[in-house]
Coordinates of N, CA, C and O in Angstrom, one line a residue:
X176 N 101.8 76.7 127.4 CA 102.6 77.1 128.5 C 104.1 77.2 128.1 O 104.8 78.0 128.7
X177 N 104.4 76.5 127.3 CA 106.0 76.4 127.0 C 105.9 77.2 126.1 O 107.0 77.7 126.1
X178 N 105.2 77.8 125.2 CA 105.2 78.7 124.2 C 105.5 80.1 125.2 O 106.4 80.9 125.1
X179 N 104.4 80.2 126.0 CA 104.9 81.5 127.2 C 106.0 81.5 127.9 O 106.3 82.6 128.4
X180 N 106.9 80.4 128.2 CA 107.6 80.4 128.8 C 109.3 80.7 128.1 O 110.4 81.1 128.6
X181 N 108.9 80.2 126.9 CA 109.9 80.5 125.6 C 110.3 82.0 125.2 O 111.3 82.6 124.9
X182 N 108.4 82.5 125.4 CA 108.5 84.0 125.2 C 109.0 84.7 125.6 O 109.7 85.6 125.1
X183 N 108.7 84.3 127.1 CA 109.7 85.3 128.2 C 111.2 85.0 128.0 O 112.0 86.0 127.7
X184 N 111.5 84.0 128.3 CA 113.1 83.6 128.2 C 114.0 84.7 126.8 O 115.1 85.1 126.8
X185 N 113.0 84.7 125.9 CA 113.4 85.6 124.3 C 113.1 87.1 125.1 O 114.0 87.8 125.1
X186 N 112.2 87.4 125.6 CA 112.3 88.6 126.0 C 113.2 88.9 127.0 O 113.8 90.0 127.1
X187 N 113.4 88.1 127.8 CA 114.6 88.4 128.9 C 116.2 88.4 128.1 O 117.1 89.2 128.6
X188 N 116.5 87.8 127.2 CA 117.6 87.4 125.9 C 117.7 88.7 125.4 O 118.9 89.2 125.4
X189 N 116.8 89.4 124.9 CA 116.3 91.1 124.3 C 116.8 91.9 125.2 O 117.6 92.7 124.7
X190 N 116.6 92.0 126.7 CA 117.0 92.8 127.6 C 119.1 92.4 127.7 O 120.0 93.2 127.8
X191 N 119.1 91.4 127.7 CA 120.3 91.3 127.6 C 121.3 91.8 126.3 O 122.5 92.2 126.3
X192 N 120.6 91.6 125.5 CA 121.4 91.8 124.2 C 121.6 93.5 124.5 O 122.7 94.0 124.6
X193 N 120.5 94.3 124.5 CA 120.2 95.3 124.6 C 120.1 96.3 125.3 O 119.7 97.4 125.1
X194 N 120.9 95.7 126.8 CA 121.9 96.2 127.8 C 120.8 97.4 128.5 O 121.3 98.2 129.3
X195 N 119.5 97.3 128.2 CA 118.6 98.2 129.4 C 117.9 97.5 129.9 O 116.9 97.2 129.3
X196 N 118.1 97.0 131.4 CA 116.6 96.4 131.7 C 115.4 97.6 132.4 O 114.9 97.7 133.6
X197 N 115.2 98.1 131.5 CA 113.9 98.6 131.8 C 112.8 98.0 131.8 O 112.8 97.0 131.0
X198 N 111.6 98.1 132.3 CA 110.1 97.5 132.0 C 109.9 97.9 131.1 O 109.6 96.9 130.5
X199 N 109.7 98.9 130.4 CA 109.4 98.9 129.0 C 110.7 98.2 127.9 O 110.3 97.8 126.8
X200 N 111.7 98.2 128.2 CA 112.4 97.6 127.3 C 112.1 96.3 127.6 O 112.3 95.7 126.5
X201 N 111.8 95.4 128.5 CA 111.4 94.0 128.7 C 110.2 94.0 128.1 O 109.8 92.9 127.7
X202 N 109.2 95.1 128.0 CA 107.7 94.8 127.7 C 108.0 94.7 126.0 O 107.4 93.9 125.3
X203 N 108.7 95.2 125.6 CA 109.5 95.4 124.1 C 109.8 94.3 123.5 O 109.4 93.9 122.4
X204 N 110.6 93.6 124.5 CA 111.5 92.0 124.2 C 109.8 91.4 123.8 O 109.3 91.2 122.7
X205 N 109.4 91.2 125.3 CA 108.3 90.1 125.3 C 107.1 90.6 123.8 O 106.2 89.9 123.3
X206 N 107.3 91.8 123.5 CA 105.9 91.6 122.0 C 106.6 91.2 120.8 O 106.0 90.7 119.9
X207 N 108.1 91.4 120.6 CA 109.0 91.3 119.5 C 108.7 89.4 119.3 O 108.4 88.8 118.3
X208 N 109.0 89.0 121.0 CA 109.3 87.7 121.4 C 108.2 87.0 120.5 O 108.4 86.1 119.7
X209 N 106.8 87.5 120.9 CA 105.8 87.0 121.0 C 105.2 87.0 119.4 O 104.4 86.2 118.9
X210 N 106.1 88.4 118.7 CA 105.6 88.4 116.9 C 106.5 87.6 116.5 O 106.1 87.0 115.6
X211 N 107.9 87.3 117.0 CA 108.4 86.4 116.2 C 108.1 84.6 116.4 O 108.2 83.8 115.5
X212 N 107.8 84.4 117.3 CA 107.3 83.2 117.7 C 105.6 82.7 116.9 O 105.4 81.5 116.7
X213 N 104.8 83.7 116.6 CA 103.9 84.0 115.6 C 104.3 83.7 114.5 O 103.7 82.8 113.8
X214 N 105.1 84.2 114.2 CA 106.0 84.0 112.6 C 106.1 82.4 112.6 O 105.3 81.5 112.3
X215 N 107.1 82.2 113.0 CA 108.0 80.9 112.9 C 107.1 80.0 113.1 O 106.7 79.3 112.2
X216 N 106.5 79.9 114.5 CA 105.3 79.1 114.6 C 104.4 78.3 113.4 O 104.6 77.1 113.2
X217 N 103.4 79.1 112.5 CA 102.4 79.2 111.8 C 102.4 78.6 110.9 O 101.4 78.0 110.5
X218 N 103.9 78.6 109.7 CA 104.3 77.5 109.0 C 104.4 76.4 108.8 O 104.5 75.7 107.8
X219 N 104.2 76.1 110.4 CA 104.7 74.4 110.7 C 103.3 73.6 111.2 O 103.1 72.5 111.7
X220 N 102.4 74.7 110.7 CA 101.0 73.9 111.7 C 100.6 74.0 113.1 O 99.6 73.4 113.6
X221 N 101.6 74.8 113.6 CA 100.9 74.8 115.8 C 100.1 76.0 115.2 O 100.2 76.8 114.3
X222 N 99.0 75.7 116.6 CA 98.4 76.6 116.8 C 99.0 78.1 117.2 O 99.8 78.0 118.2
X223 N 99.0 79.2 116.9 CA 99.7 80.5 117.4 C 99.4 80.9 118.2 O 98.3 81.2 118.6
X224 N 100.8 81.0 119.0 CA 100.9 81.4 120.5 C 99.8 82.7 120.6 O 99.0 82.7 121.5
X225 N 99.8 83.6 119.8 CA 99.0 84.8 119.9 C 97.3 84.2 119.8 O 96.4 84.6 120.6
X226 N 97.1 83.2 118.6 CA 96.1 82.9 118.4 C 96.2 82.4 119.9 O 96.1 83.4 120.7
X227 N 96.3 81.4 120.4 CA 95.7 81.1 121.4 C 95.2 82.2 122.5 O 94.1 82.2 123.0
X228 N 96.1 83.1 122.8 CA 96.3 83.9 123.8 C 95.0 84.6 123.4 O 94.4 84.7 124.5
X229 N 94.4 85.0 122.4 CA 93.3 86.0 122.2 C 92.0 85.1 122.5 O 91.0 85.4 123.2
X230 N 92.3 83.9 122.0 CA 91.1 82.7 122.1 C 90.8 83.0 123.8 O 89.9 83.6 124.2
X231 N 91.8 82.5 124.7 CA 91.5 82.8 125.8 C 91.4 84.2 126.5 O 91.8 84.2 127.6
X232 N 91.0 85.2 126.0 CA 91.0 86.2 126.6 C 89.7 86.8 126.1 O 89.2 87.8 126.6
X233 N 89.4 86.2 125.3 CA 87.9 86.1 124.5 C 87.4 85.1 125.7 O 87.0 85.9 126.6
X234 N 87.3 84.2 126.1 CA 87.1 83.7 126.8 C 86.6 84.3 128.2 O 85.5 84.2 128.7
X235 N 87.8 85.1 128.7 CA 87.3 85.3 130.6 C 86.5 86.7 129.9 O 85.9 87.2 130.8
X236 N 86.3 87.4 128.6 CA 85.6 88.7 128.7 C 84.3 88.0 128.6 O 83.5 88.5 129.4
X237 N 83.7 86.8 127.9 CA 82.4 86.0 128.1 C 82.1 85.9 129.5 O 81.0 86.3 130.0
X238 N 83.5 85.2 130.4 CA 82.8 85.4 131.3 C 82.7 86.6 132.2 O 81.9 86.7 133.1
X239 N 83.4 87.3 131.9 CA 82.8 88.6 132.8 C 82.0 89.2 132.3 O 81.6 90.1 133.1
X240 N 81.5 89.2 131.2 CA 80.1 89.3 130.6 C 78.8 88.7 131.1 O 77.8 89.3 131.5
X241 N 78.9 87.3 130.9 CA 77.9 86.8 131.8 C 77.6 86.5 132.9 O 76.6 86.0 133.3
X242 N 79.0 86.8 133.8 CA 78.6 86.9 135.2 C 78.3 88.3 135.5 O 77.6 88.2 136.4
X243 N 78.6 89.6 135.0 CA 77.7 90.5 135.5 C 76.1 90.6 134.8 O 75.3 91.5 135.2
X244 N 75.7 89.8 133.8 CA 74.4 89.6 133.3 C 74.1 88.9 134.2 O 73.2 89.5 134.9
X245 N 74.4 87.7 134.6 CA 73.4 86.6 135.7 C 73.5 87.3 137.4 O 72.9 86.8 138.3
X246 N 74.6 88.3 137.5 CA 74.3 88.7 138.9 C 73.5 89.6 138.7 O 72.7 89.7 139.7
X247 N 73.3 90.5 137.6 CA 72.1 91.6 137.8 C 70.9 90.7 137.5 O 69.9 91.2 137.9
X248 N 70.7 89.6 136.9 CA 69.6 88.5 136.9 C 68.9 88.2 138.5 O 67.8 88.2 139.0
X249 N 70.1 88.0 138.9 CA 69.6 87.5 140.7 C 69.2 88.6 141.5 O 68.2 88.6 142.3
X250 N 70.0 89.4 141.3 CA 69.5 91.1 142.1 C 68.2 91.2 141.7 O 67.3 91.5 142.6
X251 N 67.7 91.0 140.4 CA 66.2 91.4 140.3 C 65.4 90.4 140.7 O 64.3 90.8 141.1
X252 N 65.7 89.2 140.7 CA 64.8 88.0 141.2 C 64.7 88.2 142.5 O 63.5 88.2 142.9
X253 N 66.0 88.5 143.6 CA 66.2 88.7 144.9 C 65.0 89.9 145.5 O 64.2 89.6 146.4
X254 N 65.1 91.0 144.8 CA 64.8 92.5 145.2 C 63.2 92.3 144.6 O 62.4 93.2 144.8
X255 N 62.9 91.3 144.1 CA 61.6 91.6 143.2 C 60.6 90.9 144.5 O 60.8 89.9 145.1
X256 N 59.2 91.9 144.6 CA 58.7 91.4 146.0 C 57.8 89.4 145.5 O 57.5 88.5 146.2
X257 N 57.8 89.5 144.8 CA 57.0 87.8 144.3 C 58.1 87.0 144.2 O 57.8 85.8 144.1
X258 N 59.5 87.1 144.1 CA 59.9 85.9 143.1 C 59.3 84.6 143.1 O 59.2 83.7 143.9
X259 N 59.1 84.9 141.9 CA 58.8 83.6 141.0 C 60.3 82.9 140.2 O 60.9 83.2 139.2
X260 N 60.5 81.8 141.3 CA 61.8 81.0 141.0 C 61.3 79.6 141.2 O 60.5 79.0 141.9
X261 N 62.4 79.2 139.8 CA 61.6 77.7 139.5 C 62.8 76.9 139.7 O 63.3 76.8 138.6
X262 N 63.6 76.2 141.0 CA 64.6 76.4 140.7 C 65.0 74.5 140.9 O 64.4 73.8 141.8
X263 N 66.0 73.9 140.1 CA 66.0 72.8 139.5 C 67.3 72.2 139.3 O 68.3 73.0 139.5
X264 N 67.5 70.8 139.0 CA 68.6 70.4 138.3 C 68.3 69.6 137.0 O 67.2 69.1 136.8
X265 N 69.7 69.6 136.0 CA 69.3 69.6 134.5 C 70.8 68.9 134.0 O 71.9 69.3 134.1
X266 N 70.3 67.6 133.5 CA 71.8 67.5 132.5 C 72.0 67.7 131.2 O 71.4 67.5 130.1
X267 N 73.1 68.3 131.8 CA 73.8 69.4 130.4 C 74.7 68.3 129.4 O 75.8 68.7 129.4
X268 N 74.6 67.5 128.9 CA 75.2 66.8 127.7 C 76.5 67.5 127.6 O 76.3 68.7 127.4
X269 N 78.0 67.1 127.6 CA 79.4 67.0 127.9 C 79.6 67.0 126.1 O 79.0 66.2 125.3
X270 N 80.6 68.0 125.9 CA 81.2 68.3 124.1 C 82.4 67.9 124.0 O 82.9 67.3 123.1
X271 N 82.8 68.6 125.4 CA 84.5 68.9 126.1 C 84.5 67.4 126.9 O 83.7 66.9 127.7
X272 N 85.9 67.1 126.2 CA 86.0 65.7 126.8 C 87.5 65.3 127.6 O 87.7 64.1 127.8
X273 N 88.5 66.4 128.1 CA 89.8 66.1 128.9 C 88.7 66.6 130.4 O 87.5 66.8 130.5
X274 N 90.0 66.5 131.5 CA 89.4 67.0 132.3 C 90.0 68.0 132.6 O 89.8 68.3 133.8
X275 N 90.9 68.8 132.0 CA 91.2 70.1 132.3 C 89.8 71.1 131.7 O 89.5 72.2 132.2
X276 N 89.3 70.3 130.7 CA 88.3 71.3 129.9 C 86.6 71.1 130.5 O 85.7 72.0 130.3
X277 N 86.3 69.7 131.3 CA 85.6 69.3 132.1 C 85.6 70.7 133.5 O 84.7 71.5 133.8
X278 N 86.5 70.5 133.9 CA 86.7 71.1 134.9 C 86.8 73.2 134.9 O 86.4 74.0 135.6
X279 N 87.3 73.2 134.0 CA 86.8 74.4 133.6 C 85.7 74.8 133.3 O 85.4 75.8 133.9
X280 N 84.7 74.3 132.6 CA 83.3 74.3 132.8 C 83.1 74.2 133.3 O 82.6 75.3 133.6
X281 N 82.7 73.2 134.5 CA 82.0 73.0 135.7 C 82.8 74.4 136.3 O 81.8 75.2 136.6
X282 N 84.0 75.1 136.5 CA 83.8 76.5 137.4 C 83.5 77.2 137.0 O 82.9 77.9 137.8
X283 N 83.5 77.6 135.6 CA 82.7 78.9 134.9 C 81.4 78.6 135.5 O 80.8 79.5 136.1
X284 N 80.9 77.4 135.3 CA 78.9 77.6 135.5 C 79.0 78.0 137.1 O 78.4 79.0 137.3
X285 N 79.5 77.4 138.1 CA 79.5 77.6 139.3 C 80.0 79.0 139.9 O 79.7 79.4 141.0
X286 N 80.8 79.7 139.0 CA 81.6 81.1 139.3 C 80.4 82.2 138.7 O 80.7 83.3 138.5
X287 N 79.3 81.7 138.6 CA 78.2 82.7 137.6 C 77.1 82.8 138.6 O 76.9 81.6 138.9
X288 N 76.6 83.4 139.0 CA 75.6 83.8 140.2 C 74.3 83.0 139.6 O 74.0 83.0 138.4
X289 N 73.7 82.5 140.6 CA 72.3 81.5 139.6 C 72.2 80.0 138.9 O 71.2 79.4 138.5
X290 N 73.8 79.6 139.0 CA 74.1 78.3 138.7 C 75.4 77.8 139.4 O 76.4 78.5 139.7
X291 N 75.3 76.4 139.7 CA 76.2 75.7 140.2 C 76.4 74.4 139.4 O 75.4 74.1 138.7
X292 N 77.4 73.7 139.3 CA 77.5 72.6 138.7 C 77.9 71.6 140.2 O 78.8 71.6 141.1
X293 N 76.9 70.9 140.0 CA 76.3 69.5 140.7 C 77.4 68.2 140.8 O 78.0 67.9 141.8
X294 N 77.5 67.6 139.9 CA 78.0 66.5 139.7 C 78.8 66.6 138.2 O 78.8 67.6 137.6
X295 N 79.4 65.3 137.5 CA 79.8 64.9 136.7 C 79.4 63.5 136.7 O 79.5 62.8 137.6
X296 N 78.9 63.2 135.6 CA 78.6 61.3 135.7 C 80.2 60.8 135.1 O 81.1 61.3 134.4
X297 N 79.9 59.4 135.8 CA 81.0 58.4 135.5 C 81.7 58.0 134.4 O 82.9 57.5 134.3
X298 N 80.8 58.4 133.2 CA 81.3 58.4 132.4 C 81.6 59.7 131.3 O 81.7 59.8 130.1
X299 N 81.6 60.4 132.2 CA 82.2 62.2 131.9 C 81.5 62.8 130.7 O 82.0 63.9 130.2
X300 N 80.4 62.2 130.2 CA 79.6 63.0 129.5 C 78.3 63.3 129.4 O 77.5 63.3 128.5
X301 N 78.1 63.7 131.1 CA 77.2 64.5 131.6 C 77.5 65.3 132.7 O 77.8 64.8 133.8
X302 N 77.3 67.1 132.4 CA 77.5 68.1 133.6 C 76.0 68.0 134.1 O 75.0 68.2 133.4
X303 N 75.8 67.8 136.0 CA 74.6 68.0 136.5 C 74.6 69.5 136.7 O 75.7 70.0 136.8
X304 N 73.5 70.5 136.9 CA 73.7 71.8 137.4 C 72.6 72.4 137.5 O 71.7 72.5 136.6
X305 N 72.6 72.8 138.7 CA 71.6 73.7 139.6 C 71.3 74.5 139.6 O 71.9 75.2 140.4
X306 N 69.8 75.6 138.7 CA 69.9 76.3 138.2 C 68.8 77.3 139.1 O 67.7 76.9 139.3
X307 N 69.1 78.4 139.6 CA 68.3 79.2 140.3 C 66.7 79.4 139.8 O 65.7 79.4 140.5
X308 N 66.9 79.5 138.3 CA 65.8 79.8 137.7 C 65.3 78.3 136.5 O 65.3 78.7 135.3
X309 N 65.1 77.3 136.6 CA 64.9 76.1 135.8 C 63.8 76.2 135.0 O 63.1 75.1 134.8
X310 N 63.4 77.5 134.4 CA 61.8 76.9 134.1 C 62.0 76.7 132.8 O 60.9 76.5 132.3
X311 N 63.1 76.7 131.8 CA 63.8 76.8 130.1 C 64.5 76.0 130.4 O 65.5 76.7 130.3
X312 N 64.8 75.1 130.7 CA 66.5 73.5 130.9 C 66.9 74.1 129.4 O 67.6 75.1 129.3
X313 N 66.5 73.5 128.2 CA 66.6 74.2 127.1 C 67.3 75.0 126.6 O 68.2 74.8 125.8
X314 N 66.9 76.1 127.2 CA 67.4 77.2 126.8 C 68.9 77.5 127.6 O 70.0 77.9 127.2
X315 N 68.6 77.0 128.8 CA 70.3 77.1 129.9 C 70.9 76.2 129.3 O 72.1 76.4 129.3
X316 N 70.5 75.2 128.8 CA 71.9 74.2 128.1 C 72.2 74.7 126.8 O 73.4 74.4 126.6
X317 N 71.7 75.6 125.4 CA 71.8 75.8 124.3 C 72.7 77.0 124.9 O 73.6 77.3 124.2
X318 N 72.7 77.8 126.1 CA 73.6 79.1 126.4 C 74.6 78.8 126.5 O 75.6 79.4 126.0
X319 N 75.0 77.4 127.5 CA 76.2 76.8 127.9 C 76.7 76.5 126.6 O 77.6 77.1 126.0
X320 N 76.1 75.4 126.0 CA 77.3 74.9 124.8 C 77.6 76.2 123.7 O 78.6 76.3 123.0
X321 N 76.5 77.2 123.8 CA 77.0 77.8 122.5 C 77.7 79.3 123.1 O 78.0 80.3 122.4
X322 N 78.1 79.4 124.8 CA 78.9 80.3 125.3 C 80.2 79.6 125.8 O 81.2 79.4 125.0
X323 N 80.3 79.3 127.4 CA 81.5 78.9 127.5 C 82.1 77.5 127.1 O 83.3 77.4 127.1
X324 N 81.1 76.2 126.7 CA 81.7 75.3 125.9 C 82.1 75.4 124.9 O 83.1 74.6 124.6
X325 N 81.5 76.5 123.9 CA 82.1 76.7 122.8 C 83.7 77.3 122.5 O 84.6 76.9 121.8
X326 N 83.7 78.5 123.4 CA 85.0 79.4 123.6 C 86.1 78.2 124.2 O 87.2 78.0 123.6
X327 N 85.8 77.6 125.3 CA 86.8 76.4 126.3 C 87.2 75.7 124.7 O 88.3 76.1 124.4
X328 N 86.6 75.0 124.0 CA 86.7 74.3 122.7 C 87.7 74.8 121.7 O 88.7 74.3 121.2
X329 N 87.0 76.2 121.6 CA 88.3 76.8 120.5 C 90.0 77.6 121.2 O 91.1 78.0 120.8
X330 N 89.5 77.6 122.1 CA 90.9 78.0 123.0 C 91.6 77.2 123.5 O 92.5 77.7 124.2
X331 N 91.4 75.7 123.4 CA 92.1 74.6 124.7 C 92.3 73.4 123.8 O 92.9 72.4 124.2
X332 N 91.6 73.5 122.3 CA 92.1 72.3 121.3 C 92.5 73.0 120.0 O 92.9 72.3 119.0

């Protein structure tokens, strides 16, 4: 957040030096801002501002990937004249251990048509979650850790 907030301040600095405030001459500042902060950065060991920025944006396209997979999942379960739904709760074993990264998981699974997250146990390393279709636990927990726990993981540490 201070790295974005630096960015802007360097791109707002660019518009100044450079006596146009246009939106494209501000959109100019902020990628100059953003490569040179890249630069300087990367020497020193932080994570890059850019690197992070892609990590998370890798991130919400997962999830808009798998929330338009699990809502066309439900439409067919819904529309289909038998469904056959097996539907359950399961604990998902906790990787991600702040609770900003807790808590982001628990809304990704809940923001996904077909799952809700339930609970958290007390000692924060177990997600409960309610799965429309439970008949694989298995398989719904190997999708979680190796989808959005994994992405939350490399974008947030």
């Amino acid at each position: 957040m201070i790295a974005f907030l630096f960015n802007l301040l360097l791109a707002i600095a660019w518009v100044a030096v450079t006596g146009s405030a246009s939106l494209h001459n501000l959109v100019l500042g902020f990628l100059l801002a953003a490569l040179s902060l890249a630069i300087i950065r990367e020497p020193f060991g932080g994570k890059g501002y850019l690197r992070r920025a892609s990590l998370v944006f890798s991130l919400a396209l997962l999830f808009l990937k798998e929330l338009s997979l699990s809502a066309w999942r439900v439409t067919l379960t819904i529309l289909s004249p038998d469904m056959k739904l097996k539907p359950g709760i399961f604990a998902f074993p906790l990787t991600v251990t702040s609770d900003f990264e807790i808590t982001l998981l628990a809304n990704l699974i809940t923001l996904t048509p077909g799952t809700l997250s339930v609970d958290v146990s007390t000692d924060r390393c177990t997600l409960y979650v309610h799965a429309l279709d439970c008949s694989d636990p298995e398989t719904a927990k190997r999708d979680i850790a190796n989808g959005f726990e994994r992405k939350i993981m490399e974008a947030f540490r």
